[in-house]
Short mmCIF file of C-alpha atoms and ligand atoms in Angstrom, two decimals:
data_model
loop_
_atom_site.label_atom_id
_atom_site.label_comp_id
_atom_site.label_asym_id
_atom_site.label_seq_id
_atom_site.Cartn_x
_atom_site.Cartn_y
_atom_site.Cartn_z
CA MET R 1 0.00 0.00 0.00
CA LYS R 2 2.83 2.36 0.88
CA ASN R 3 4.56 1.84 -2.46
CA LEU R 4 1.29 2.02 -4.36
CA LYS R 5 0.46 5.24 -2.54
CA LYS R 6 3.75 6.68 -3.77
CA LEU R 7 2.81 5.81 -7.35
CA VAL R 8 -0.68 7.26 -6.96
CA ASP R 9 0.82 10.50 -5.63
CA LYS R 10 2.49 11.06 -8.97
CA PHE R 11 -0.92 11.41 -10.66
CA ARG R 12 -3.14 14.48 -10.61
CA ILE R 13 -5.96 13.21 -8.44
CA ASN R 14 -8.46 14.97 -6.21
CA GLY R 15 -8.98 14.09 -2.56
CA GLU R 16 -6.93 12.23 0.03
CA VAL R 17 -6.28 8.54 -0.58
CA ARG R 18 -7.99 6.40 2.06
CA GLU R 19 -7.46 2.89 0.70
CA ILE R 20 -5.91 0.98 -2.23
CA LYS R 21 -7.35 -2.51 -2.76
CA PRO R 22 -6.82 -5.12 -5.51
CA ILE R 23 -9.82 -5.92 -7.74
CA ASP R 24 -10.31 -9.42 -9.19
CA GLY R 25 -11.03 -10.17 -12.82
CA GLY R 26 -8.85 -9.70 -15.87
CA LEU R 27 -6.19 -12.24 -16.75
CA ILE R 28 -3.65 -9.82 -18.09
CA ASN R 29 -3.14 -6.71 -15.96
CA HIS R 30 -3.20 -6.10 -12.18
CA THR R 31 -5.93 -3.72 -11.11
CA TYR R 32 -6.62 -1.79 -7.89
CA LYS R 33 -9.36 0.47 -6.66
CA VAL R 34 -8.16 3.69 -5.05
CA THR R 35 -10.73 5.09 -2.64
CA THR R 36 -10.51 8.72 -1.57
CA ASP R 37 -12.09 10.58 1.36
CA GLY R 38 -15.17 12.75 1.09
CA ASP R 39 -16.73 13.86 -2.20
CA ALA R 40 -13.67 13.40 -4.41
CA PRO R 41 -13.95 10.65 -7.09
CA ASP R 42 -12.41 7.21 -6.61
CA TYR R 43 -9.92 5.84 -9.11
CA ILE R 44 -8.71 2.70 -10.87
CA LEU R 45 -4.97 1.99 -10.76
CA GLN R 46 -3.52 -0.59 -13.12
CA SER R 47 -0.13 -2.09 -13.87
CA LYS R 48 0.07 -3.10 -17.52
CA ASN R 49 1.45 -6.53 -18.44
CA SER R 50 4.75 -5.68 -20.10
CA SER R 51 5.31 -9.11 -21.64
CA ILE R 52 2.17 -8.69 -23.76
CA PHE R 53 2.17 -4.92 -24.18
CA LEU R 54 5.64 -4.12 -25.45
CA ASN R 55 5.14 -0.37 -25.87
CA VAL R 56 2.92 0.97 -23.11
CA PRO R 57 3.52 4.69 -23.91
CA ALA R 58 2.28 4.12 -27.49
CA MET R 59 -0.65 2.06 -26.23
CA MET R 60 -1.62 4.82 -23.77
CA ASP R 61 -1.32 7.37 -26.56
CA ASN R 62 -3.98 5.36 -28.45
CA ILE R 63 -6.20 5.26 -25.37
CA VAL R 64 -5.90 9.01 -24.73
CA LYS R 65 -6.72 9.81 -28.37
CA VAL R 66 -9.73 7.52 -28.35
CA THR R 67 -11.18 8.65 -25.02
CA GLU R 68 -10.75 12.34 -25.82
CA HIS R 69 -12.47 11.82 -29.15
CA ILE R 70 -15.41 10.00 -27.56
CA ARG R 71 -15.66 12.65 -24.83
CA LYS R 72 -16.22 15.38 -27.43
CA LYS R 73 -18.91 13.29 -29.13
CA VAL R 74 -20.71 12.59 -25.85
CA GLU R 75 -20.66 16.31 -24.99
CA LYS R 76 -22.00 17.19 -28.42
CA GLU R 77 -24.84 14.68 -28.12
CA GLY R 78 -25.76 16.07 -24.69
CA GLY R 79 -24.63 12.94 -22.82
CA ASP R 80 -22.78 12.77 -19.50
CA PRO R 81 -19.04 12.68 -20.24
CA ASP R 82 -18.28 11.68 -16.65
CA ARG R 83 -20.19 8.42 -17.12
CA GLU R 84 -20.17 7.69 -20.84
CA VAL R 85 -16.44 7.53 -21.48
CA MET R 86 -13.38 6.41 -19.55
CA GLN R 87 -11.34 9.29 -18.18
CA ILE R 88 -7.58 8.75 -18.08
CA VAL R 89 -5.70 10.54 -15.28
CA LEU R 90 -2.43 12.28 -16.14
CA THR R 91 0.65 12.64 -13.97
CA ASP R 92 1.96 15.95 -12.67
CA ASP R 93 4.15 16.18 -15.76
CA GLY R 94 1.25 15.44 -18.11
CA LYS R 95 1.90 11.77 -18.95
CA PRO R 96 -0.78 9.04 -18.92
CA TYR R 97 1.51 6.57 -17.10
CA VAL R 98 4.21 6.23 -14.46
CA GLN R 99 7.13 3.82 -14.70
CA ASP R 100 8.21 2.28 -11.38
CA GLU R 101 11.75 1.36 -10.33
CA ASN R 102 11.33 -2.12 -11.90
CA GLY R 103 10.38 -0.64 -15.26
CA GLU R 104 6.68 -1.61 -14.88
CA TYR R 105 4.10 0.84 -16.20
CA TRP R 106 1.16 2.07 -14.11
CA THR R 107 -1.88 3.97 -15.29
CA MET R 108 -4.93 5.55 -13.64
CA ALA R 109 -8.52 6.25 -14.64
CA VAL R 110 -11.45 7.83 -12.84
CA PHE R 111 -13.74 5.20 -11.31
CA ILE R 112 -17.34 5.44 -12.60
CA PRO R 113 -19.69 4.78 -9.65
CA ASP R 114 -23.04 2.91 -9.69
CA THR R 115 -22.46 0.74 -12.74
CA VAL R 116 -23.36 -2.87 -13.50
CA SER R 117 -21.47 -5.34 -15.71
CA TYR R 118 -22.22 -8.91 -16.80
CA GLU R 119 -20.07 -11.95 -17.45
CA VAL R 120 -22.49 -13.74 -19.79
CA ALA R 121 -25.41 -12.71 -21.97
CA THR R 122 -28.21 -14.54 -20.21
CA THR R 123 -30.93 -13.12 -22.48
CA PRO R 124 -31.17 -11.88 -26.07
CA GLU R 125 -32.09 -8.47 -24.64
CA LEU R 126 -28.71 -8.22 -22.93
CA ALA R 127 -27.02 -9.28 -26.18
CA ARG R 128 -28.93 -6.51 -27.99
CA LYS R 129 -27.67 -3.94 -25.51
CA GLY R 130 -24.14 -5.26 -25.86
CA GLY R 131 -24.40 -4.79 -29.62
CA GLU R 132 -25.63 -1.28 -29.06
CA GLY R 133 -22.65 -0.53 -26.79
CA ILE R 134 -20.02 -1.77 -29.23
CA GLY R 135 -21.86 -0.15 -32.16
CA LYS R 136 -21.94 3.19 -30.39
CA PHE R 137 -18.23 2.92 -29.58
CA GLN R 138 -17.37 2.33 -33.25
CA ARG R 139 -19.73 5.06 -34.41
CA TYR R 140 -18.18 7.66 -32.09
CA LEU R 141 -14.77 6.78 -33.49
CA GLU R 142 -15.78 6.72 -37.16
CA ASP R 143 -14.05 10.04 -37.86
CA LEU R 144 -10.95 9.48 -35.74
CA THR R 145 -8.50 9.58 -38.61
CA GLU R 146 -5.22 9.92 -36.70
CA PRO R 147 -3.35 6.61 -37.03
CA LEU R 148 -3.34 4.32 -34.01
CA TYR R 149 -0.30 2.35 -32.92
CA PRO R 150 -0.58 -1.45 -33.62
CA THR R 151 -0.31 -2.44 -29.96
CA ILE R 152 -0.11 -6.20 -30.67
CA GLU R 153 1.26 -7.15 -34.07
CA GLY R 154 -1.05 -9.08 -36.36
CA PHE R 155 -3.94 -9.17 -33.90
CA HIS R 156 -7.04 -10.47 -35.75
CA ASP R 157 -5.07 -10.26 -39.03
CA LEU R 158 -5.57 -13.52 -40.94
CA ALA R 159 -2.62 -13.06 -43.30
CA TYR R 160 -0.35 -12.68 -40.28
CA ARG R 161 -2.01 -15.68 -38.59
CA PHE R 162 -1.45 -17.93 -41.63
CA GLY R 163 2.23 -16.94 -41.57
CA GLN R 164 2.34 -17.92 -37.90
CA TRP R 165 0.44 -21.13 -38.68
CA ASP R 166 2.91 -22.28 -41.34
CA ASP R 167 5.85 -21.59 -39.01
CA THR R 168 4.12 -23.40 -36.17
CA LEU R 169 3.49 -26.51 -38.25
CA LYS R 170 7.18 -26.60 -39.15
CA ASN R 171 8.29 -26.31 -35.54
CA ALA R 172 5.47 -28.13 -33.75
CA ILE R 173 6.11 -30.67 -30.99
CA PRO R 174 5.97 -33.91 -33.07
CA GLU R 175 3.69 -35.92 -30.72
CA ARG R 176 1.24 -33.08 -30.44
CA LYS R 177 1.20 -32.59 -34.20
CA GLU R 178 0.37 -36.25 -34.62
CA GLU R 179 -2.30 -36.07 -31.93
CA ALA R 180 -3.94 -33.02 -33.51
CA LYS R 181 -3.92 -34.34 -37.08
CA LYS R 182 -7.68 -34.03 -37.48
CA GLU R 183 -7.78 -30.52 -36.08
CA ILE R 184 -4.96 -29.43 -38.41
CA GLU R 185 -6.83 -30.84 -41.38
CA TRP R 186 -9.98 -29.05 -40.22
CA VAL R 187 -8.10 -25.73 -40.29
CA GLU R 188 -6.54 -26.45 -43.70
CA ALA R 189 -9.92 -27.42 -45.17
CA ARG R 190 -11.23 -23.92 -44.46
CA ARG R 191 -8.09 -21.99 -45.32
CA LYS R 192 -9.06 -21.00 -48.85
CA LYS R 193 -12.41 -19.59 -47.74
CA MET R 194 -10.69 -17.53 -45.04
CA GLU R 195 -7.94 -16.28 -47.38
CA ASP R 196 -10.59 -15.19 -49.88
CA PHE R 197 -12.39 -13.28 -47.16
CA TRP R 198 -9.19 -11.61 -46.01
CA LYS R 199 -8.49 -10.39 -49.57
CA LEU R 200 -11.46 -8.07 -49.16
CA VAL R 201 -9.69 -6.45 -46.22
CA GLU R 202 -6.41 -6.21 -48.10
CA GLU R 203 -8.16 -4.65 -51.10
CA GLY R 204 -9.91 -2.13 -48.86
CA LYS R 205 -13.40 -3.35 -49.75
CA LEU R 206 -13.68 -4.09 -46.06
CA PRO R 207 -12.08 -0.90 -44.69
CA LYS R 208 -10.12 -0.61 -41.48
CA ARG R 209 -11.71 1.47 -38.76
CA VAL R 210 -11.03 1.97 -35.09
CA THR R 211 -11.85 -1.28 -33.31
CA HIS R 212 -11.85 -2.40 -29.70
CA ASN R 213 -10.55 -5.95 -30.24
CA ASP R 214 -11.76 -7.45 -26.96
CA THR R 215 -15.52 -7.14 -27.18
CA LYS R 216 -16.65 -9.40 -24.39
CA LEU R 217 -19.74 -8.41 -22.46
CA SER R 218 -17.85 -7.70 -19.24
CA ASN R 219 -16.05 -4.86 -21.02
CA ILE R 220 -19.29 -2.90 -21.30
CA LEU R 221 -20.61 -0.90 -18.32
CA PHE R 222 -24.36 -0.46 -17.84
CA ASP R 223 -26.24 1.87 -15.53
CA LYS R 224 -28.65 0.53 -12.91
CA ASP R 225 -31.61 0.84 -15.31
CA GLY R 226 -29.89 -1.38 -17.85
CA ASN R 227 -28.77 1.34 -20.27
CA VAL R 228 -25.35 1.09 -21.90
CA LEU R 229 -22.91 3.61 -20.43
CA CYS R 230 -19.50 2.97 -21.90
CA VAL R 231 -16.94 0.51 -23.15
CA ILE R 232 -13.87 -0.13 -20.98
CA ASP R 233 -10.57 -2.08 -21.27
CA LEU R 234 -9.18 -0.12 -24.20
CA ASP R 235 -5.72 -1.75 -24.19
CA THR R 236 -6.20 -3.37 -27.59
CA VAL R 237 -7.88 -0.45 -29.33
CA MET R 238 -6.29 -0.40 -32.83
CA SER R 239 -7.48 -0.33 -36.40
CA ASN R 240 -8.95 -3.31 -38.21
CA THR R 241 -12.15 -4.31 -39.94
CA PRO R 242 -15.02 -3.72 -37.49
CA LEU R 243 -16.15 -7.24 -38.38
CA ALA R 244 -13.51 -8.41 -35.88
CA ASP R 245 -15.38 -6.78 -32.99
CA PHE R 246 -18.70 -8.06 -34.25
CA GLY R 247 -17.43 -11.61 -34.71
CA ASP R 248 -15.64 -11.78 -31.38
CA ALA R 249 -18.73 -10.57 -29.56
CA ILE R 250 -20.88 -13.28 -31.18
CA ARG R 251 -18.19 -15.88 -30.41
CA SER R 252 -18.56 -15.08 -26.73
CA PHE R 253 -22.15 -13.77 -26.31
CA ALA R 254 -23.95 -16.38 -28.39
CA ASN R 255 -22.17 -19.61 -27.39
CA THR R 256 -24.52 -21.85 -25.38
CA GLY R 257 -21.50 -23.55 -23.82
CA ALA R 258 -18.15 -22.48 -22.43
CA GLU R 259 -15.17 -21.39 -24.52
CA ASP R 260 -13.36 -24.48 -23.22
CA ASP R 261 -16.31 -26.83 -22.79
CA GLN R 262 -15.26 -30.48 -22.54
CA ASN R 263 -18.78 -31.56 -23.46
CA LEU R 264 -19.23 -30.55 -27.08
CA ASP R 265 -22.97 -31.15 -26.82
CA ASN R 266 -23.15 -27.97 -24.74
CA VAL R 267 -21.57 -25.87 -27.46
CA ASP R 268 -23.91 -24.36 -30.00
CA LEU R 269 -24.75 -21.01 -31.52
CA ASP R 270 -27.75 -19.30 -29.90
CA VAL R 271 -29.38 -17.73 -32.95
CA ALA R 272 -31.70 -15.49 -30.94
CA LYS R 273 -28.72 -13.88 -29.20
CA TYR R 274 -26.86 -13.56 -32.48
CA GLU R 275 -29.82 -11.76 -34.06
CA ALA R 276 -30.38 -9.56 -31.03
CA TYR R 277 -26.72 -8.51 -30.89
CA ARG R 278 -26.77 -7.81 -34.64
CA ASP R 279 -29.88 -5.63 -34.35
CA GLY R 280 -28.43 -3.65 -31.43
CA TYR R 281 -25.17 -3.22 -33.31
CA LEU R 282 -26.86 -2.09 -36.53
CA SER R 283 -29.05 0.39 -34.63
CA GLN R 284 -25.83 2.38 -34.15
CA THR R 285 -23.78 1.55 -37.23
CA ALA R 286 -26.16 1.11 -40.18
CA ASP R 287 -25.17 4.53 -41.59
CA MET R 288 -21.45 3.95 -41.07
CA LEU R 289 -20.99 0.50 -42.63
CA ASN R 290 -20.64 0.02 -46.37
CA GLU R 291 -22.58 -2.63 -48.30
CA THR R 292 -19.74 -5.16 -48.28
CA GLU R 293 -19.41 -4.84 -44.50
CA LYS R 294 -23.14 -5.44 -44.10
CA ASP R 295 -23.02 -8.42 -46.45
CA TYR R 296 -20.18 -9.97 -44.47
CA LEU R 297 -21.61 -9.34 -41.01
CA SER R 298 -23.02 -12.87 -40.99
CA PHE R 299 -19.58 -14.26 -41.89
CA ALA R 300 -17.72 -12.29 -39.20
CA PRO R 301 -18.37 -14.77 -36.36
CA GLN R 302 -16.76 -17.51 -38.48
CA TYR R 303 -13.72 -15.33 -39.20
CA ILE R 304 -12.97 -14.70 -35.54
CA THR R 305 -13.91 -18.16 -34.30
CA TYR R 306 -11.69 -19.74 -36.96
CA GLU R 307 -8.85 -17.45 -35.90
CA GLN R 308 -9.44 -18.46 -32.31
CA VAL R 309 -9.24 -22.16 -33.29
CA MET R 310 -5.88 -21.44 -34.92
CA ARG R 311 -4.62 -19.44 -31.92
CA PHE R 312 -5.51 -22.14 -29.38
CA LEU R 313 -4.20 -24.93 -31.61
CA MET R 314 -0.94 -23.11 -32.37
CA ASP R 315 -0.40 -22.60 -28.67
CA TYR R 316 -1.00 -26.32 -28.08
CA LEU R 317 1.36 -27.35 -30.89
CA GLN R 318 4.06 -25.05 -29.52
CA GLY R 319 3.79 -26.18 -25.90
CA ASP R 320 1.35 -23.73 -24.26
CA THR R 321 3.29 -20.51 -23.96
CA TYR R 322 0.66 -17.83 -24.65
CA TYR R 323 -2.59 -18.73 -22.90
CA LYS R 324 -2.75 -19.70 -19.27
CA THR R 325 -3.76 -23.37 -19.05
CA LEU R 326 -5.35 -25.18 -16.12
CA TYR R 327 -4.55 -28.75 -17.24
CA PRO R 328 -2.24 -30.39 -19.84
CA LYS R 329 -4.63 -30.57 -22.81
CA HIS R 330 -6.51 -27.37 -22.06
CA ASN R 331 -5.57 -25.68 -25.32
CA LEU R 332 -6.64 -28.74 -27.33
CA VAL R 333 -9.97 -28.80 -25.48
CA ARG R 334 -10.41 -25.10 -26.25
CA THR R 335 -9.56 -25.78 -29.90
CA ARG R 336 -12.23 -28.48 -30.16
CA ALA R 337 -14.88 -26.41 -28.42
CA GLN R 338 -14.25 -23.49 -30.78
CA MET R 339 -14.34 -25.87 -33.79
CA LYS R 340 -17.76 -27.09 -32.67
CA LEU R 341 -18.95 -23.50 -32.27
CA MET R 342 -17.70 -22.63 -35.74
CA GLU R 343 -19.46 -25.66 -37.26
CA SER R 344 -22.64 -24.53 -35.61
CA MET R 345 -22.15 -21.06 -37.12
CA GLU R 346 -21.54 -22.58 -40.56
CA GLU R 347 -24.79 -24.46 -40.25
CA LYS R 348 -27.04 -21.84 -38.67
CA ILE R 349 -26.09 -18.35 -39.80
C1 GN1 E 1 -7.43 -13.24 -24.27
O1 GN1 E 1 -8.24 -10.55 -22.06
P1 GN1 E 1 -8.72 -11.95 -22.29
O2 GN1 E 1 -8.12 -13.01 -21.41
O3 GN1 E 1 -10.21 -12.01 -22.34
C2 GN1 E 1 -6.95 -12.75 -25.64
C3 GN1 E 1 -8.13 -12.65 -26.59
C4 GN1 E 1 -8.77 -14.02 -26.71
C5 GN1 E 1 -9.21 -14.50 -25.31
C6 GN1 E 1 -9.76 -15.88 -25.35
C7 GN1 E 1 -4.46 -9.92 -25.63
O4 GN1 E 1 -8.33 -12.29 -23.81
O5 GN1 E 1 -7.71 -12.21 -27.86
O6 GN1 E 1 -9.87 -13.97 -27.56
O7 GN1 E 1 -8.08 -14.48 -24.41
N1 GN1 E 1 -6.30 -11.45 -25.47
C8 GN1 E 1 -5.06 -11.25 -25.93
O8 GN1 E 1 -10.36 -16.17 -24.14
O9 GN1 E 1 -4.44 -12.10 -26.57
MG1 MG E 2 -8.58 -7.82 -22.20
#
């Protein structure tokens, strides 16, 4: 607490710090709530994972650009900028981060009180609101033309992933490659279809826009009446086809099972949630998206789920270095569960 207090003191905050407590959730960064005395706001303090985020200053530059842009839009539309956008706190010398003596980066944001968030979309209505939240986020950022730094190279970029895939197959652990023969064939059987889709991105028919890149439901804050307030966890905000955000949301919101379900009978696409999310999303973005983007909306869940199959399988073939695993074949189980989800998408959408 003493050391954390020293870090917090480097930021421009209001009020006297009463308490600094860790908050659970999030597999990547460490997060704390900083409570202050009296009427001053509370804050969120975070140390950013430096083995995943190699250039935190550039990443924070993205986040500042994006939040300032949204803030202006919220003000213009008569919304409440204190609740409808994250507010990054700067240090006394105007930087959005502090580096500690070990080289770790720390950042702060104003805590938004009285919000609700959800881990899973229990109803289509919640999925619809989630779609509205992500759609609104993309719409606000439609005219942010300043380039954003590519925080993680090749993230949701299929050409990059196929390069990684070919390298992985060459260097895979032999027994695991043998064990996953069927899964490898499954990926190869769909490669052409995915490469054809990605050409549309490379040719600019599917344009790159500002995207969030981690569109799970828990990254959207709601108010107590169930209205969408704002999107949080902006670490991976970059530019890509907005179909990535759409697809990743469906991959998580509309799966009837778990991402790593061992019982494949549980895994299926919930069409009602898919449709509800799509309608919420289009209520915000119909004027922004071009015709090709709208045509490919129904394909987007396959694009991201296929990529996720590759990512889990590559990690398995390489010996589990990227994703945290809870048991030896966890990444293979995840691969199979995502394959089942993708097959259900192929059949139902
Ligand atoms: C990772 O932040 P978290 O754990 O939800 C990953 C996502 C994957 C997800 C799969 C930076 O996200 O891309 O879809 O796991 N994030 C990163 O659960 O790689
Ligand atoms: Mg995340």
